[in-house]
Amino acid sequence: SQQGEEDPQALSIQEGENATMNCSYKTSINNLQWYRQNSGRGLVHLILIRSNEREKHSGRLRVTLDTSKKSSSLLITASRAADTASYFCATSSGTYKYIFGTGTRLKVLA
Amino acid sequence: DTAVSQTPKYLVTQMGNDKSIKCEQNLGHDTMYWYKQDSKKFLKIMFSYNNKELIINETVPNRFSPKSPDKAHLNLHINSLELGDSAVYFCASSGTGNAYEQYFGPGTRLTVT
């Protein structure tokens, strides 16, 4: 069954604003990853956070993980038009299998 | 150099036909995957292979048969195509273990008419 639920499903913001998207999952995990998908393209890995980590940064990205609530959030600061894409969380509770969320479609208006 | 490549990029075919999608990775990874993304962008894992061995088969119909001739290749053959098979199919690869990012191919858009 689908493990990751993301919200919002769609988000539209102005360039320069911050974008926050959330992911909830159902079972214990080893790690959680965030991916970006531009229209008509494959997914690109953004950041991985392990189950024993609470926060991680990479450039303009900040990811938090709350295992007690089984949720994660991705914050993109100072958004740009090039950030327009769909963002997916993916959880792993064992090797070889990743469950992807439903995705958040982000639109950044110039 | 393309890390994960798939061919063809587009595939249009009629119901009942058999078709194959090829995938190759040059990253030296031991693990490869096939995913199906439907029209609502929901991405679901189909198969996982490690060192040419099938590890995960997510209740995919028998009409789908993956084949891994070597660690760098994972092909997907689909028999008796149905309308519901229309989707974008993504190949991916990763290192082996619990905390490796996946590298995705560009996808193959399959349209069954």
mmCIF file of N, CA, C and O in Angstrom, chain A residues 1-2 4 30-31 33 35 37 39-45 48 50 86 88 90 92-102 105, chain B residues 9 31 33 35 37 40-45 48-50 55-56 58 90 94 96-107 109:
data_model
loop_
_atom_site.group_PDB
_atom_site.id
_atom_site.type_symbol
_atom_site.label_atom_id
_atom_site.label_comp_id
_atom_site.label_asym_id
_atom_site.label_seq_id
_atom_site.Cartn_x
_atom_site.Cartn_y
_atom_site.Cartn_z
ATOM 1 N N SER A 1 0.843 -1.186 0.000
ATOM 2 C CA SER A 1 0.000 0.000 0.000
ATOM 3 C C SER A 1 0.884 1.243 0.000
ATOM 4 O O SER A 1 2.051 1.202 0.383
ATOM 5 N N GLN A 2 0.317 2.327 -0.425
ATOM 6 C CA GLN A 2 1.055 3.569 -0.484
ATOM 7 C C GLN A 2 1.474 3.991 0.905
ATOM 8 O O GLN A 2 0.692 3.992 1.834
ATOM 9 N N GLY A 4 3.678 6.972 1.615
ATOM 10 C CA GLY A 4 3.860 8.397 1.827
ATOM 11 C C GLY A 4 2.696 9.219 1.329
ATOM 12 O O GLY A 4 2.218 9.025 0.228
ATOM 13 N N ASN A 30 13.993 3.372 7.863
ATOM 14 C CA ASN A 30 15.441 3.510 8.028
ATOM 15 C C ASN A 30 15.899 4.903 7.620
ATOM 16 O O ASN A 30 16.788 5.480 8.227
ATOM 17 N N ASN A 31 15.301 5.380 6.553
ATOM 18 C CA ASN A 31 15.640 6.718 6.106
ATOM 19 C C ASN A 31 14.511 7.273 5.248
ATOM 20 O O ASN A 31 13.617 6.527 4.806
ATOM 21 N N GLN A 33 13.915 10.097 1.974
ATOM 22 C CA GLN A 33 14.601 10.877 0.953
ATOM 23 C C GLN A 33 13.597 11.796 0.259
ATOM 24 O O GLN A 33 12.410 11.487 0.177
ATOM 25 N N TYR A 35 12.944 13.859 -3.429
ATOM 26 C CA TYR A 35 13.321 13.911 -4.835
ATOM 27 C C TYR A 35 12.553 15.031 -5.519
ATOM 28 O O TYR A 35 11.448 15.387 -5.117
ATOM 29 N N GLN A 37 11.134 16.244 -9.407
ATOM 30 C CA GLN A 37 10.857 15.814 -10.768
ATOM 31 C C GLN A 37 10.385 17.004 -11.580
ATOM 32 O O GLN A 37 9.313 17.552 -11.335
ATOM 33 N N SER A 39 9.006 18.560 -15.121
ATOM 34 C CA SER A 39 8.007 18.046 -16.052
ATOM 35 C C SER A 39 8.659 17.238 -17.179
ATOM 36 O O SER A 39 9.584 17.708 -17.832
ATOM 37 N N GLY A 40 8.195 16.011 -17.349
ATOM 38 C CA GLY A 40 8.690 15.175 -18.432
ATOM 39 C C GLY A 40 10.073 14.581 -18.199
ATOM 40 O O GLY A 40 10.679 14.055 -19.142
ATOM 41 N N ARG A 41 10.567 14.677 -16.980
ATOM 42 C CA ARG A 41 11.908 14.171 -16.692
ATOM 43 C C ARG A 41 11.886 13.111 -15.598
ATOM 44 O O ARG A 41 10.861 12.861 -14.966
ATOM 45 N N GLY A 42 13.045 12.498 -15.385
ATOM 46 C CA GLY A 42 13.177 11.545 -14.285
ATOM 47 C C GLY A 42 13.361 12.269 -12.963
ATOM 48 O O GLY A 42 13.505 13.482 -12.911
ATOM 49 N N LEU A 43 13.324 11.503 -11.886
ATOM 50 C CA LEU A 43 13.472 12.087 -10.557
ATOM 51 C C LEU A 43 14.939 12.327 -10.239
ATOM 52 O O LEU A 43 15.815 11.549 -10.643
ATOM 53 N N VAL A 44 15.180 13.377 -9.495
ATOM 54 C CA VAL A 44 16.531 13.734 -9.076
ATOM 55 C C VAL A 44 16.572 13.775 -7.555
ATOM 56 O O VAL A 44 15.737 14.422 -6.916
ATOM 57 N N HIS A 45 17.548 13.091 -6.990
ATOM 58 C CA HIS A 45 17.679 13.030 -5.534
ATOM 59 C C HIS A 45 18.107 14.390 -4.982
ATOM 60 O O HIS A 45 18.996 15.057 -5.520
ATOM 61 N N LEU A 48 18.850 13.110 1.770
ATOM 62 C CA LEU A 48 18.499 11.910 2.526
ATOM 63 C C LEU A 48 18.671 12.202 4.002
ATOM 64 O O LEU A 48 19.672 12.796 4.414
ATOM 65 N N ARG A 50 18.452 10.204 7.771
ATOM 66 C CA ARG A 50 18.338 8.911 8.431
ATOM 67 C C ARG A 50 17.364 8.992 9.599
ATOM 68 O O ARG A 50 17.104 10.060 10.127
ATOM 69 N N SER A 86 7.733 18.944 -9.333
ATOM 70 C CA SER A 86 7.031 18.127 -8.341
ATOM 71 C C SER A 86 8.061 17.568 -7.382
ATOM 72 O O SER A 86 9.170 17.197 -7.791
ATOM 73 N N PHE A 88 8.798 14.797 -4.260
ATOM 74 C CA PHE A 88 8.341 13.532 -3.701
ATOM 75 C C PHE A 88 9.202 13.138 -2.511
ATOM 76 O O PHE A 88 10.425 13.288 -2.541
ATOM 77 N N ALA A 90 10.339 9.779 -0.258
ATOM 78 C CA ALA A 90 10.441 8.331 -0.437
ATOM 79 C C ALA A 90 10.979 7.736 0.850
ATOM 80 O O ALA A 90 11.977 8.208 1.388
ATOM 81 N N SER A 92 12.227 4.337 3.149
ATOM 82 C CA SER A 92 12.812 3.004 3.080
ATOM 83 C C SER A 92 12.774 2.375 4.460
ATOM 84 O O SER A 92 13.251 2.960 5.428
ATOM 85 N N SER A 93 12.163 1.193 4.511
ATOM 86 C CA SER A 93 12.171 0.458 5.777
ATOM 87 C C SER A 93 12.986 -0.810 5.647
ATOM 88 O O SER A 93 13.094 -1.593 6.581
ATOM 89 N N GLY A 94 13.583 -0.991 4.513
ATOM 90 C CA GLY A 94 14.443 -2.139 4.282
ATOM 91 C C GLY A 94 15.174 -1.917 2.982
ATOM 92 O O GLY A 94 14.848 -1.037 2.212
ATOM 93 N N THR A 95 16.138 -2.698 2.729
ATOM 94 C CA THR A 95 16.919 -2.528 1.516
ATOM 95 C C THR A 95 16.079 -2.874 0.298
ATOM 96 O O THR A 95 15.203 -3.724 0.351
ATOM 97 N N TYR A 96 16.342 -2.224 -0.784
ATOM 98 C CA TYR A 96 15.778 -2.526 -2.098
ATOM 99 C C TYR A 96 14.358 -2.047 -2.324
ATOM 100 O O TYR A 96 13.825 -2.229 -3.408
ATOM 101 N N LYS A 97 13.719 -1.493 -1.295
ATOM 102 C CA LYS A 97 12.352 -1.065 -1.527
ATOM 103 C C LYS A 97 12.137 0.335 -0.999
ATOM 104 O O LYS A 97 12.386 0.608 0.176
ATOM 105 N N TYR A 98 11.656 1.208 -1.878
ATOM 106 C CA TYR A 98 11.347 2.573 -1.509
ATOM 107 C C TYR A 98 9.896 2.855 -1.868
ATOM 108 O O TYR A 98 9.443 2.507 -2.949
ATOM 109 N N ILE A 99 9.206 3.501 -0.945
ATOM 110 C CA ILE A 99 7.812 3.855 -1.164
ATOM 111 C C ILE A 99 7.739 5.355 -1.345
ATOM 112 O O ILE A 99 8.172 6.112 -0.476
ATOM 113 N N PHE A 100 7.191 5.763 -2.470
ATOM 114 C CA PHE A 100 7.107 7.183 -2.776
ATOM 115 C C PHE A 100 5.761 7.764 -2.368
ATOM 116 O O PHE A 100 4.731 7.091 -2.433
ATOM 117 N N GLY A 101 5.798 9.030 -1.985
ATOM 118 C CA GLY A 101 4.578 9.740 -1.667
ATOM 119 C C GLY A 101 3.868 10.195 -2.925
ATOM 120 O O GLY A 101 4.318 9.944 -4.049
ATOM 121 N N THR A 102 2.764 10.862 -2.717
ATOM 122 C CA THR A 102 1.922 11.302 -3.826
ATOM 123 C C THR A 102 2.459 12.545 -4.522
ATOM 124 O O THR A 102 2.037 12.868 -5.612
ATOM 125 N N ARG A 105 3.127 19.459 -6.137
ATOM 126 C CA ARG A 105 3.471 20.239 -7.328
ATOM 127 C C ARG A 105 3.705 21.674 -6.907
ATOM 128 O O ARG A 105 2.793 22.358 -6.451
ATOM 129 N N LYS B 9 12.281 6.313 -25.569
ATOM 130 C CA LYS B 9 11.704 7.348 -24.724
ATOM 131 C C LYS B 9 10.178 7.359 -24.848
ATOM 132 O O LYS B 9 9.472 7.647 -23.890
ATOM 133 N N THR B 31 22.340 -2.461 -7.628
ATOM 134 C CA THR B 31 20.893 -2.565 -7.477
ATOM 135 C C THR B 31 20.188 -1.711 -8.527
ATOM 136 O O THR B 31 20.557 -0.562 -8.754
ATOM 137 N N TYR B 33 16.107 -0.903 -10.406
ATOM 138 C CA TYR B 33 14.678 -0.906 -10.111
ATOM 139 C C TYR B 33 13.875 -0.540 -11.361
ATOM 140 O O TYR B 33 14.368 0.151 -12.258
ATOM 141 N N TYR B 35 10.067 1.329 -11.920
ATOM 142 C CA TYR B 35 8.927 1.998 -11.323
ATOM 143 C C TYR B 35 7.908 2.314 -12.417
ATOM 144 O O TYR B 35 8.277 2.528 -13.579
ATOM 145 N N GLN B 37 4.883 5.139 -13.169
ATOM 146 C CA GLN B 37 4.243 6.387 -12.752
ATOM 147 C C GLN B 37 2.966 6.582 -13.552
ATOM 148 O O GLN B 37 3.006 6.685 -14.778
ATOM 149 N N LYS B 40 -1.637 10.243 -12.574
ATOM 150 C CA LYS B 40 -1.723 11.150 -11.424
ATOM 151 C C LYS B 40 -0.367 11.371 -10.778
ATOM 152 O O LYS B 40 -0.270 11.926 -9.689
ATOM 153 N N LYS B 41 0.674 10.914 -11.437
ATOM 154 C CA LYS B 41 2.063 11.095 -10.986
ATOM 155 C C LYS B 41 2.427 10.206 -9.798
ATOM 156 O O LYS B 41 3.478 10.402 -9.194
ATOM 157 N N PHE B 42 1.560 9.254 -9.476
ATOM 158 C CA PHE B 42 1.882 8.341 -8.387
ATOM 159 C C PHE B 42 2.925 7.352 -8.860
ATOM 160 O O PHE B 42 2.746 6.678 -9.868
ATOM 161 N N LEU B 43 4.018 7.250 -8.128
ATOM 162 C CA LEU B 43 5.164 6.421 -8.517
ATOM 163 C C LEU B 43 5.171 5.163 -7.666
ATOM 164 O O LEU B 43 5.239 5.237 -6.440
ATOM 165 N N LYS B 44 5.123 4.021 -8.323
ATOM 166 C CA LYS B 44 5.066 2.773 -7.577
ATOM 167 C C LYS B 44 6.166 1.829 -8.020
ATOM 168 O O LYS B 44 6.387 1.659 -9.221
ATOM 169 N N ILE B 45 6.832 1.240 -7.046
ATOM 170 C CA ILE B 45 7.896 0.308 -7.383
ATOM 171 C C ILE B 45 7.299 -0.974 -7.968
ATOM 172 O O ILE B 45 6.245 -1.434 -7.529
ATOM 173 N N SER B 48 12.773 -4.864 -7.942
ATOM 174 C CA SER B 48 14.130 -4.517 -7.528
ATOM 175 C C SER B 48 15.029 -5.695 -7.839
ATOM 176 O O SER B 48 14.649 -6.846 -7.606
ATOM 177 N N TYR B 49 16.201 -5.401 -8.361
ATOM 178 C CA TYR B 49 17.191 -6.430 -8.658
ATOM 179 C C TYR B 49 18.485 -6.059 -7.962
ATOM 180 O O TYR B 49 18.875 -4.888 -7.927
ATOM 181 N N ASN B 50 19.157 -7.056 -7.402
ATOM 182 C CA ASN B 50 20.469 -6.867 -6.832
ATOM 183 C C ASN B 50 21.405 -7.924 -7.389
ATOM 184 O O ASN B 50 21.121 -9.124 -7.283
ATOM 185 N N ILE B 55 14.828 -9.326 -6.329
ATOM 186 C CA ILE B 55 14.671 -9.214 -4.880
ATOM 187 C C ILE B 55 13.234 -8.847 -4.526
ATOM 188 O O ILE B 55 12.664 -9.370 -3.579
ATOM 189 N N ILE B 56 12.677 -7.916 -5.274
ATOM 190 C CA ILE B 56 11.330 -7.428 -4.969
ATOM 191 C C ILE B 56 10.483 -7.542 -6.224
ATOM 192 O O ILE B 56 10.871 -7.137 -7.304
ATOM 193 N N GLU B 58 6.616 -6.452 -6.747
ATOM 194 C CA GLU B 58 5.474 -5.870 -6.039
ATOM 195 C C GLU B 58 4.146 -6.224 -6.702
ATOM 196 O O GLU B 58 3.488 -5.380 -7.290
ATOM 197 N N PHE B 90 9.944 4.137 -15.244
ATOM 198 C CA PHE B 90 11.261 4.639 -14.901
ATOM 199 C C PHE B 90 12.148 3.507 -14.403
ATOM 200 O O PHE B 90 11.737 2.684 -13.590
ATOM 201 N N SER B 94 20.936 2.165 -7.714
ATOM 202 C CA SER B 94 21.490 2.691 -6.465
ATOM 203 C C SER B 94 22.565 1.755 -5.958
ATOM 204 O O SER B 94 22.714 0.617 -6.430
ATOM 205 N N THR B 96 24.060 -0.586 -2.864
ATOM 206 C CA THR B 96 23.357 -1.606 -2.080
ATOM 207 C C THR B 96 23.422 -1.258 -0.603
ATOM 208 O O THR B 96 24.489 -1.030 -0.060
ATOM 209 N N GLY B 97 22.251 -1.204 0.010
ATOM 210 C CA GLY B 97 22.221 -0.860 1.434
ATOM 211 C C GLY B 97 20.996 -0.045 1.738
ATOM 212 O O GLY B 97 20.144 0.175 0.886
ATOM 213 N N ASN B 98 20.908 0.426 2.965
ATOM 214 C CA ASN B 98 19.713 1.128 3.404
ATOM 215 C C ASN B 98 19.709 2.617 3.140
ATOM 216 O O ASN B 98 18.682 3.259 3.271
ATOM 217 N N ALA B 99 20.836 3.178 2.824
ATOM 218 C CA ALA B 99 20.887 4.642 2.762
ATOM 219 C C ALA B 99 21.593 5.127 1.509
ATOM 220 O O ALA B 99 22.569 5.865 1.590
ATOM 221 N N TYR B 100 21.087 4.696 0.381
ATOM 222 C CA TYR B 100 21.672 5.131 -0.878
ATOM 223 C C TYR B 100 20.626 5.847 -1.722
ATOM 224 O O TYR B 100 19.491 5.398 -1.834
ATOM 225 N N GLU B 101 21.029 6.943 -2.332
ATOM 226 C CA GLU B 101 20.112 7.640 -3.218
ATOM 227 C C GLU B 101 19.957 6.841 -4.506
ATOM 228 O O GLU B 101 20.844 6.094 -4.914
ATOM 229 N N GLN B 102 18.814 7.036 -5.115
ATOM 230 C CA GLN B 102 18.552 6.378 -6.385
ATOM 231 C C GLN B 102 18.778 7.354 -7.529
ATOM 232 O O GLN B 102 18.461 8.544 -7.412
ATOM 233 N N TYR B 103 19.300 6.840 -8.607
ATOM 234 C CA TYR B 103 19.485 7.610 -9.815
ATOM 235 C C TYR B 103 18.474 7.108 -10.839
ATOM 236 O O TYR B 103 18.450 5.916 -11.144
ATOM 237 N N PHE B 104 17.680 8.038 -11.347
ATOM 238 C CA PHE B 104 16.602 7.660 -12.247
ATOM 239 C C PHE B 104 16.960 7.926 -13.705
ATOM 240 O O PHE B 104 17.665 8.889 -14.029
ATOM 241 N N GLY B 105 16.431 7.067 -14.564
ATOM 242 C CA GLY B 105 16.506 7.316 -15.991
ATOM 243 C C GLY B 105 15.466 8.352 -16.393
ATOM 244 O O GLY B 105 14.659 8.792 -15.566
ATOM 245 N N PRO B 106 15.450 8.739 -17.655
ATOM 246 C CA PRO B 106 14.542 9.789 -18.131
ATOM 247 C C PRO B 106 13.108 9.332 -18.306
ATOM 248 O O PRO B 106 12.218 10.151 -18.498
ATOM 249 N N GLY B 107 12.880 8.021 -18.230
ATOM 250 C CA GLY B 107 11.521 7.505 -18.356
ATOM 251 C C GLY B 107 11.174 7.091 -19.774
ATOM 252 O O GLY B 107 11.734 7.603 -20.754
ATOM 253 N N ARG B 109 7.642 6.722 -21.913
ATOM 254 C CA ARG B 109 6.189 6.933 -21.906
ATOM 255 C C ARG B 109 5.545 5.903 -22.810
ATOM 256 O O ARG B 109 5.721 5.932 -24.026
#
